[in-house]
C-alpha positions as a Markdown table, in Angstrom:
| # | Residue | x | y | z |
|---|---|---|---|---|
| 1 | Met | 1.9 | 24.3 | -19.7 |
| 2 | Gln | 1.4 | 28.0 | -18.9 |
| 3 | Trp | 3.2 | 30.7 | -20.9 |
| 4 | Lys | 5.7 | 31.5 | -18.1 |
| 5 | Glu | 6.4 | 27.9 | -17.4 |
| 6 | Gln | 7.1 | 27.4 | -21.2 |
| 7 | Ala | 9.6 | 30.3 | -21.0 |
| 8 | Gln | 11.3 | 28.9 | -17.9 |
| 9 | Asn | 11.5 | 25.4 | -19.5 |
| 10 | Arg | 12.8 | 26.7 | -22.9 |
| 11 | Phe | 15.8 | 28.3 | -21.3 |
| 12 | Ser | 16.6 | 25.7 | -18.7 |
| 13 | Asp | 19.8 | 23.6 | -18.5 |
| 14 | Ser | 17.8 | 20.6 | -19.7 |
| 15 | Lys | 16.6 | 22.4 | -22.8 |
| 16 | Asp | 18.3 | 25.3 | -24.8 |
| 17 | Ala | 20.2 | 27.3 | -22.1 |
| 18 | His | 23.7 | 26.0 | -23.2 |
| 19 | Lys | 22.8 | 26.3 | -26.9 |
| 20 | Trp | 22.1 | 30.0 | -26.5 |
| 21 | Ser | 25.3 | 30.5 | -24.6 |
| 22 | Ala | 27.3 | 28.7 | -27.2 |
| 23 | Ile | 25.9 | 30.8 | -30.1 |
| 24 | Tyr | 27.8 | 33.7 | -28.6 |
| 25 | Thr | 30.8 | 32.1 | -27.0 |
| 26 | Gly | 31.5 | 29.4 | -29.6 |
| 27 | Ser | 32.6 | 29.8 | -33.2 |
| 28 | Gln | 29.6 | 28.3 | -35.1 |
| 29 | Pro | 29.7 | 29.3 | -38.8 |
| 30 | Asn | 25.9 | 28.9 | -39.2 |
| 31 | Val | 23.9 | 32.0 | -40.3 |
| 32 | Glu | 21.8 | 32.1 | -37.2 |
| 33 | Ala | 24.9 | 32.4 | -35.0 |
| 34 | Leu | 26.4 | 35.0 | -37.3 |
| 35 | Ser | 23.2 | 37.1 | -37.3 |
| 36 | Phe | 22.8 | 36.9 | -33.5 |
| 37 | Arg | 26.5 | 38.0 | -33.0 |
| 38 | Ala | 25.9 | 40.9 | -35.4 |
| 39 | Arg | 22.8 | 41.8 | -33.4 |
| 40 | Arg | 24.9 | 41.8 | -30.2 |
| 41 | Asp | 27.6 | 43.8 | -31.8 |
| 42 | Phe | 25.2 | 46.4 | -33.2 |
| 43 | Ser | 23.7 | 46.8 | -29.7 |
| 44 | Val | 27.1 | 47.1 | -28.0 |
| 45 | Gly | 28.3 | 49.6 | -30.6 |
| 46 | Tyr | 25.2 | 51.7 | -30.3 |
| 47 | Ile | 25.4 | 51.8 | -26.5 |
| 48 | Gln | 29.1 | 52.8 | -26.5 |
| 49 | Ala | 28.4 | 55.6 | -29.1 |
| 50 | Gln | 25.1 | 57.0 | -27.5 |
| 51 | Thr | 25.3 | 56.3 | -23.8 |
| 52 | Pro | 27.4 | 58.5 | -21.5 |
| 53 | Val | 29.8 | 57.2 | -18.9 |
| 54 | Gly | 28.0 | 56.3 | -15.6 |
| 55 | Ala | 24.7 | 55.6 | -17.3 |
| 56 | Cys | 22.5 | 52.7 | -16.2 |
| 57 | Val | 22.1 | 50.0 | -18.9 |
| 58 | Leu | 19.6 | 47.2 | -18.5 |
| 59 | Asp | 19.9 | 44.1 | -20.5 |
| 60 | Leu | 16.3 | 42.9 | -20.4 |
| 61 | Gly | 16.4 | 39.2 | -21.1 |
| 62 | Cys | 20.1 | 39.1 | -20.8 |
| 63 | Gly | 20.4 | 35.3 | -21.3 |
| 64 | Ala | 24.0 | 34.1 | -20.9 |
| 65 | Gly | 25.2 | 37.7 | -20.9 |
| 66 | Pro | 26.6 | 38.2 | -24.4 |
| 67 | Val | 25.9 | 42.0 | -24.3 |
| 68 | Leu | 27.0 | 42.4 | -20.7 |
| 69 | Val | 30.3 | 40.6 | -21.4 |
| 70 | Lys | 31.2 | 43.1 | -24.2 |
| 71 | Leu | 30.4 | 46.2 | -22.1 |
| 72 | Asp | 32.7 | 47.8 | -19.5 |
| 73 | Ala | 31.1 | 47.5 | -16.0 |
| 74 | Gln | 33.4 | 50.3 | -14.9 |
| 75 | Gln | 32.1 | 52.6 | -17.6 |
| 76 | Tyr | 28.4 | 51.8 | -17.1 |
| 77 | Arg | 26.1 | 50.7 | -14.3 |
| 78 | Leu | 25.1 | 47.3 | -15.7 |
| 79 | Ile | 22.0 | 45.3 | -14.8 |
| 80 | Gly | 21.2 | 42.0 | -16.4 |
| 81 | Met | 17.7 | 40.6 | -16.0 |
| 82 | Asp | 16.3 | 37.2 | -17.1 |
| 83 | Tyr | 13.3 | 35.1 | -16.3 |
| 84 | Ser | 15.4 | 31.9 | -16.4 |
| 85 | Thr | 17.6 | 31.3 | -13.3 |
| 86 | Asp | 19.6 | 28.8 | -15.4 |
| 87 | Met | 20.5 | 31.5 | -17.9 |
| 88 | Leu | 21.5 | 33.9 | -15.1 |
| 89 | Gln | 23.9 | 31.2 | -13.8 |
| 90 | Leu | 25.4 | 31.0 | -17.3 |
| 91 | Ala | 25.7 | 34.8 | -17.4 |
| 92 | Arg | 27.6 | 34.8 | -14.1 |
| 93 | Ala | 30.0 | 32.2 | -15.4 |
| 94 | Asn | 30.5 | 34.0 | -18.7 |
| 95 | Leu | 31.1 | 37.3 | -17.0 |
| 96 | Gly | 33.7 | 35.8 | -14.7 |
| 97 | Ala | 35.3 | 38.3 | -12.4 |
| 98 | Gln | 33.3 | 41.1 | -14.0 |
| 99 | Ala | 30.1 | 39.5 | -12.5 |
| 100 | Gln | 30.9 | 41.2 | -9.2 |
| 101 | Gln | 30.3 | 44.6 | -10.9 |
| 102 | Val | 27.1 | 43.6 | -12.7 |
| 103 | Ser | 23.7 | 43.3 | -11.0 |
| 104 | Leu | 22.0 | 40.1 | -12.2 |
| 105 | Ile | 18.3 | 39.8 | -11.2 |
| 106 | Gln | 15.5 | 37.4 | -11.9 |
| 107 | Gly | 12.3 | 38.9 | -13.4 |
| 108 | Glu | 9.9 | 39.1 | -16.3 |
| 109 | Cys | 9.7 | 41.7 | -19.0 |
| 110 | Glu | 6.0 | 42.5 | -18.3 |
| 111 | Gln | 6.7 | 43.3 | -14.6 |
| 112 | Ile | 10.3 | 44.6 | -14.4 |
| 113 | Pro | 11.5 | 44.8 | -10.7 |
| 114 | Leu | 13.0 | 48.3 | -11.1 |
| 115 | Pro | 11.8 | 51.8 | -10.1 |
| 116 | Asn | 10.2 | 54.3 | -12.4 |
| 117 | Glu | 12.6 | 56.3 | -14.6 |
| 118 | Ser | 15.7 | 54.6 | -13.3 |
| 119 | Val | 17.4 | 53.3 | -16.5 |
| 120 | Asp | 19.1 | 55.3 | -19.3 |
| 121 | Met | 19.3 | 52.5 | -21.9 |
| 122 | Val | 17.4 | 49.2 | -22.3 |
| 123 | Val | 18.6 | 46.3 | -24.5 |
| 124 | Cys | 15.8 | 43.9 | -25.3 |
| 125 | Leu | 17.1 | 41.4 | -27.8 |
| 126 | Gly | 14.4 | 39.1 | -29.1 |
| 127 | Val | 12.5 | 39.2 | -25.7 |
| 128 | Ile | 9.2 | 40.5 | -27.0 |
| 129 | Ser | 8.8 | 37.2 | -28.9 |
| 130 | Tyr | 8.6 | 35.5 | -25.5 |
| 131 | Ala | 6.3 | 38.1 | -23.9 |
| 132 | Glu | 2.7 | 37.1 | -23.5 |
| 133 | Ser | 1.8 | 40.8 | -24.2 |
| 134 | Ile | 4.1 | 42.9 | -26.3 |
| 135 | Glu | 2.2 | 46.0 | -25.3 |
| 136 | Lys | 2.7 | 45.4 | -21.6 |
| 137 | Ala | 6.4 | 44.7 | -22.1 |
| 138 | Leu | 6.8 | 48.0 | -24.0 |
| 139 | His | 4.9 | 49.9 | -21.4 |
| 140 | Glu | 7.2 | 48.5 | -18.7 |
| 141 | Ile | 10.3 | 49.6 | -20.7 |
| 142 | Asn | 8.8 | 53.0 | -21.0 |
| 143 | Arg | 8.1 | 53.1 | -17.2 |
| 144 | Ile | 11.6 | 52.4 | -16.2 |
| 145 | Leu | 13.3 | 54.6 | -18.8 |
| 146 | Lys | 14.4 | 58.1 | -17.8 |
| 147 | Pro | 13.2 | 61.0 | -19.9 |
| 148 | Asn | 15.0 | 60.8 | -23.3 |
| 149 | Gly | 16.2 | 57.3 | -22.4 |
| 150 | Gln | 16.5 | 54.8 | -25.3 |
| 151 | Ala | 15.7 | 51.1 | -25.9 |
| 152 | Ile | 17.1 | 48.7 | -28.5 |
| 153 | Val | 14.3 | 46.2 | -29.3 |
| 154 | Thr | 14.8 | 43.3 | -31.7 |
| 155 | Tyr | 12.6 | 40.5 | -33.0 |
| 156 | Arg | 12.6 | 38.0 | -35.8 |
| 157 | Asn | 10.5 | 38.8 | -38.8 |
| 158 | Phe | 7.5 | 36.5 | -39.5 |
| 159 | Tyr | 7.7 | 37.1 | -43.2 |
| 160 | Asn | 11.3 | 36.0 | -43.5 |
| 161 | Asp | 10.1 | 32.4 | -43.4 |
| 162 | Val | 7.8 | 33.0 | -46.3 |
| 163 | Phe | 10.4 | 34.7 | -48.5 |
| 164 | Met | 13.2 | 32.2 | -47.8 |
| 165 | Asp | 11.0 | 29.1 | -48.5 |
| 166 | Pro | 9.9 | 28.8 | -52.2 |
| 167 | Val | 7.1 | 26.4 | -51.4 |
| 168 | Leu | 5.7 | 28.5 | -48.6 |
| 169 | Leu | 6.1 | 31.6 | -50.8 |
| 170 | Ala | 4.1 | 30.0 | -53.6 |
| 171 | Lys | 1.4 | 28.9 | -51.2 |
| 172 | Thr | 1.2 | 32.4 | -49.7 |
| 173 | Leu | 0.9 | 34.0 | -53.1 |
| 174 | Ala | -1.8 | 31.6 | -54.1 |
| 175 | Gly | -3.7 | 32.2 | -50.9 |
| 176 | Ser | -3.4 | 36.0 | -51.3 |
| 177 | Met | -5.3 | 35.6 | -54.6 |
| 178 | Phe | -8.3 | 34.4 | -52.5 |
| 179 | Gly | -7.8 | 37.1 | -49.8 |
| 180 | Arg | -6.0 | 34.8 | -47.3 |
| 181 | Arg | -3.0 | 36.2 | -45.4 |
| 182 | Pro | -0.6 | 34.2 | -43.3 |
| 183 | Thr | -1.0 | 34.8 | -39.6 |
| 184 | Ser | 1.6 | 34.6 | -36.8 |
| 185 | Pro | 0.3 | 32.1 | -34.2 |
| 186 | Lys | 0.7 | 33.4 | -30.7 |
| 187 | Thr | 3.2 | 30.9 | -29.4 |
| 188 | Ile | 6.3 | 31.4 | -27.2 |
| 189 | Gly | 9.4 | 32.5 | -29.2 |
| 190 | Arg | 7.3 | 33.3 | -32.3 |
| 191 | Ala | 8.5 | 35.4 | -35.2 |
| 192 | Ile | 6.4 | 38.6 | -35.5 |
| 193 | Pro | 5.1 | 40.7 | -38.4 |
| 194 | Arg | 6.6 | 44.2 | -38.4 |
| 195 | Ala | 3.1 | 45.8 | -38.6 |
| 196 | Glu | 2.2 | 44.1 | -35.3 |
| 197 | Val | 5.3 | 45.5 | -33.6 |
| 198 | Ile | 4.7 | 49.0 | -34.9 |
| 199 | Ala | 1.1 | 48.9 | -33.8 |
| 200 | Gln | 2.1 | 47.9 | -30.3 |
| 201 | Ile | 4.7 | 50.7 | -30.1 |
| 202 | Ala | 2.1 | 53.2 | -31.2 |
| 203 | Lys | 0.1 | 52.4 | -28.0 |
| 204 | Thr | 3.0 | 53.6 | -25.8 |
| 205 | Pro | 4.8 | 57.0 | -25.4 |
| 206 | Leu | 7.9 | 55.5 | -27.1 |
| 207 | His | 8.8 | 56.5 | -30.6 |
| 208 | Ile | 11.1 | 55.1 | -33.2 |
| 209 | Ile | 14.4 | 57.0 | -33.9 |
| 210 | Asp | 16.2 | 54.3 | -35.8 |
| 211 | Glu | 15.5 | 51.0 | -37.6 |
| 212 | Thr | 17.7 | 48.4 | -39.3 |
| 213 | Gln | 17.7 | 44.8 | -40.3 |
| 214 | Ile | 20.2 | 41.9 | -40.1 |
| 215 | Gly | 20.6 | 38.8 | -42.3 |
| 216 | Phe | 18.1 | 36.6 | -44.1 |
| 217 | Gly | 18.3 | 33.4 | -42.2 |
| 218 | Thr | 18.4 | 29.8 | -43.3 |
| 219 | Leu | 17.4 | 28.3 | -46.6 |
| 220 | Arg | 14.2 | 26.3 | -46.3 |
| 221 | Phe | 12.0 | 24.1 | -48.5 |
| 222 | Asn | 8.5 | 23.4 | -47.4 |
| 223 | Lys | 9.4 | 24.5 | -43.8 |
| 224 | Lys | 12.4 | 22.2 | -43.6 |
| 225 | Ile | 15.9 | 23.7 | -43.3 |
| 226 | Ile | 18.1 | 22.7 | -46.3 |
| 227 | Ser | 21.1 | 24.9 | -45.4 |
| 228 | Asp | 22.2 | 26.8 | -42.4 |
| 229 | Gly | 25.9 | 26.8 | -43.3 |
| 230 | Lys | 28.1 | 28.0 | -46.1 |
| 231 | Leu | 25.4 | 27.9 | -48.8 |
| 232 | Ala | 23.0 | 29.9 | -46.7 |
| 233 | Ala | 25.8 | 32.4 | -45.8 |
| 234 | Arg | 26.6 | 32.9 | -49.5 |
| 235 | Cys | 22.9 | 33.3 | -50.3 |
| 236 | Asn | 22.6 | 35.8 | -47.5 |
| 237 | Arg | 25.5 | 37.8 | -48.8 |
| 238 | Phe | 24.1 | 37.8 | -52.4 |
| 239 | Ile | 20.6 | 38.9 | -51.3 |
| 240 | His | 22.2 | 41.7 | -49.2 |
| 241 | Trp | 24.3 | 42.8 | -52.2 |
| 242 | Phe | 21.5 | 42.6 | -54.7 |
| 243 | Leu | 18.9 | 44.5 | -52.7 |
| 244 | Ser | 21.4 | 47.1 | -51.4 |
| 245 | Thr | 22.7 | 47.7 | -54.9 |
| 246 | Leu | 19.2 | 48.2 | -56.3 |
| 247 | Lys | 18.3 | 50.2 | -53.2 |
| 248 | Leu | 15.2 | 48.1 | -52.6 |
| 249 | Lys | 14.8 | 49.1 | -49.0 |
| 250 | Lys | 11.2 | 48.0 | -48.6 |
| 251 | Ile | 11.9 | 44.6 | -50.0 |
| 252 | Tyr | 15.0 | 44.3 | -47.9 |
| 253 | Arg | 13.0 | 45.1 | -44.8 |
| 254 | Ala | 10.2 | 42.6 | -45.7 |
| 255 | Met | 12.7 | 39.8 | -46.3 |
| 256 | Ala | 15.2 | 40.3 | -43.5 |
| 257 | Asp | 15.3 | 37.9 | -40.6 |
| 258 | Ile | 16.3 | 40.1 | -37.5 |
| 259 | His | 14.7 | 43.5 | -37.2 |
| 260 | Ile | 16.2 | 46.1 | -34.8 |
| 261 | Ile | 14.2 | 49.1 | -33.6 |
| 262 | Val | 15.7 | 51.9 | -31.5 |
| 263 | Leu | 13.1 | 53.6 | -29.3 |
| 264 | Lys | 13.2 | 56.8 | -27.3 |
| 265 | Lys | 11.1 | 58.0 | -24.4 |
| 266 | Thr | 9.9 | 61.5 | -25.1 |
| 267 | Pro | 9.6 | 63.7 | -21.9 |
| 268 | Gln | 5.9 | 64.5 | -21.2 |
| 269 | Gly | 4.8 | 67.6 | -23.0 |
| 270 | Glu | 7.4 | 67.3 | -25.8 |
| 271 | Leu | 6.6 | 66.3 | -29.3 |
| 272 | Ala | 8.1 | 63.1 | -30.6 |
């Protein structure tokens, strides 16, 4: 199955479309749902604080519309784009009457069907993990952004799996003694090492103006989930408290599950 077919299949009604919708519309107590809601809330809060009334906001890979639902379509010109037509149908249902004020379009992140410099803010939550080429996706975001436009880009951290799994951590440390480093297989929906994302950003005119992290994910043992509920949530809170108290920012960043990067398009001729 080709890359795009895998993406369409992954987010179809017969696969995970309703699961992704329920993460935001339901009340699941698991740490994945809590982290994804926090990711949504960060994005909505940032847009409301940084984007003026009347601005054009594109939710790139909008899914079932969790960000769009939280934004005021009368305050912003909202566009939701997703590759999955099933997810777009769920977005319409979740938006309800507000759907009439939001443009929902089908498209892919590596070939966005919008004009050059037509968008003030792009929200791209987890989408680069499903892009065949992260560089192409970032160049497309840069193309459609207006000068000084911003983009919120998130991804799941590849090394979170290592730090939150004692067996995998031990194997990784043992392998590093012989010069072997874990690699992120290029598969659809993959977690990505931060260094890879930073390297791809460096190939574009975009530059980083803010960066933060959310949560530490599930507890795992030898790649099997042993807790995604209350125990994992307590562990997440303890790790957050411990690393924040000791101000271990680099370790926090290395361990955290969801990474959020805010990018800005610098007008040509200006320094970043």
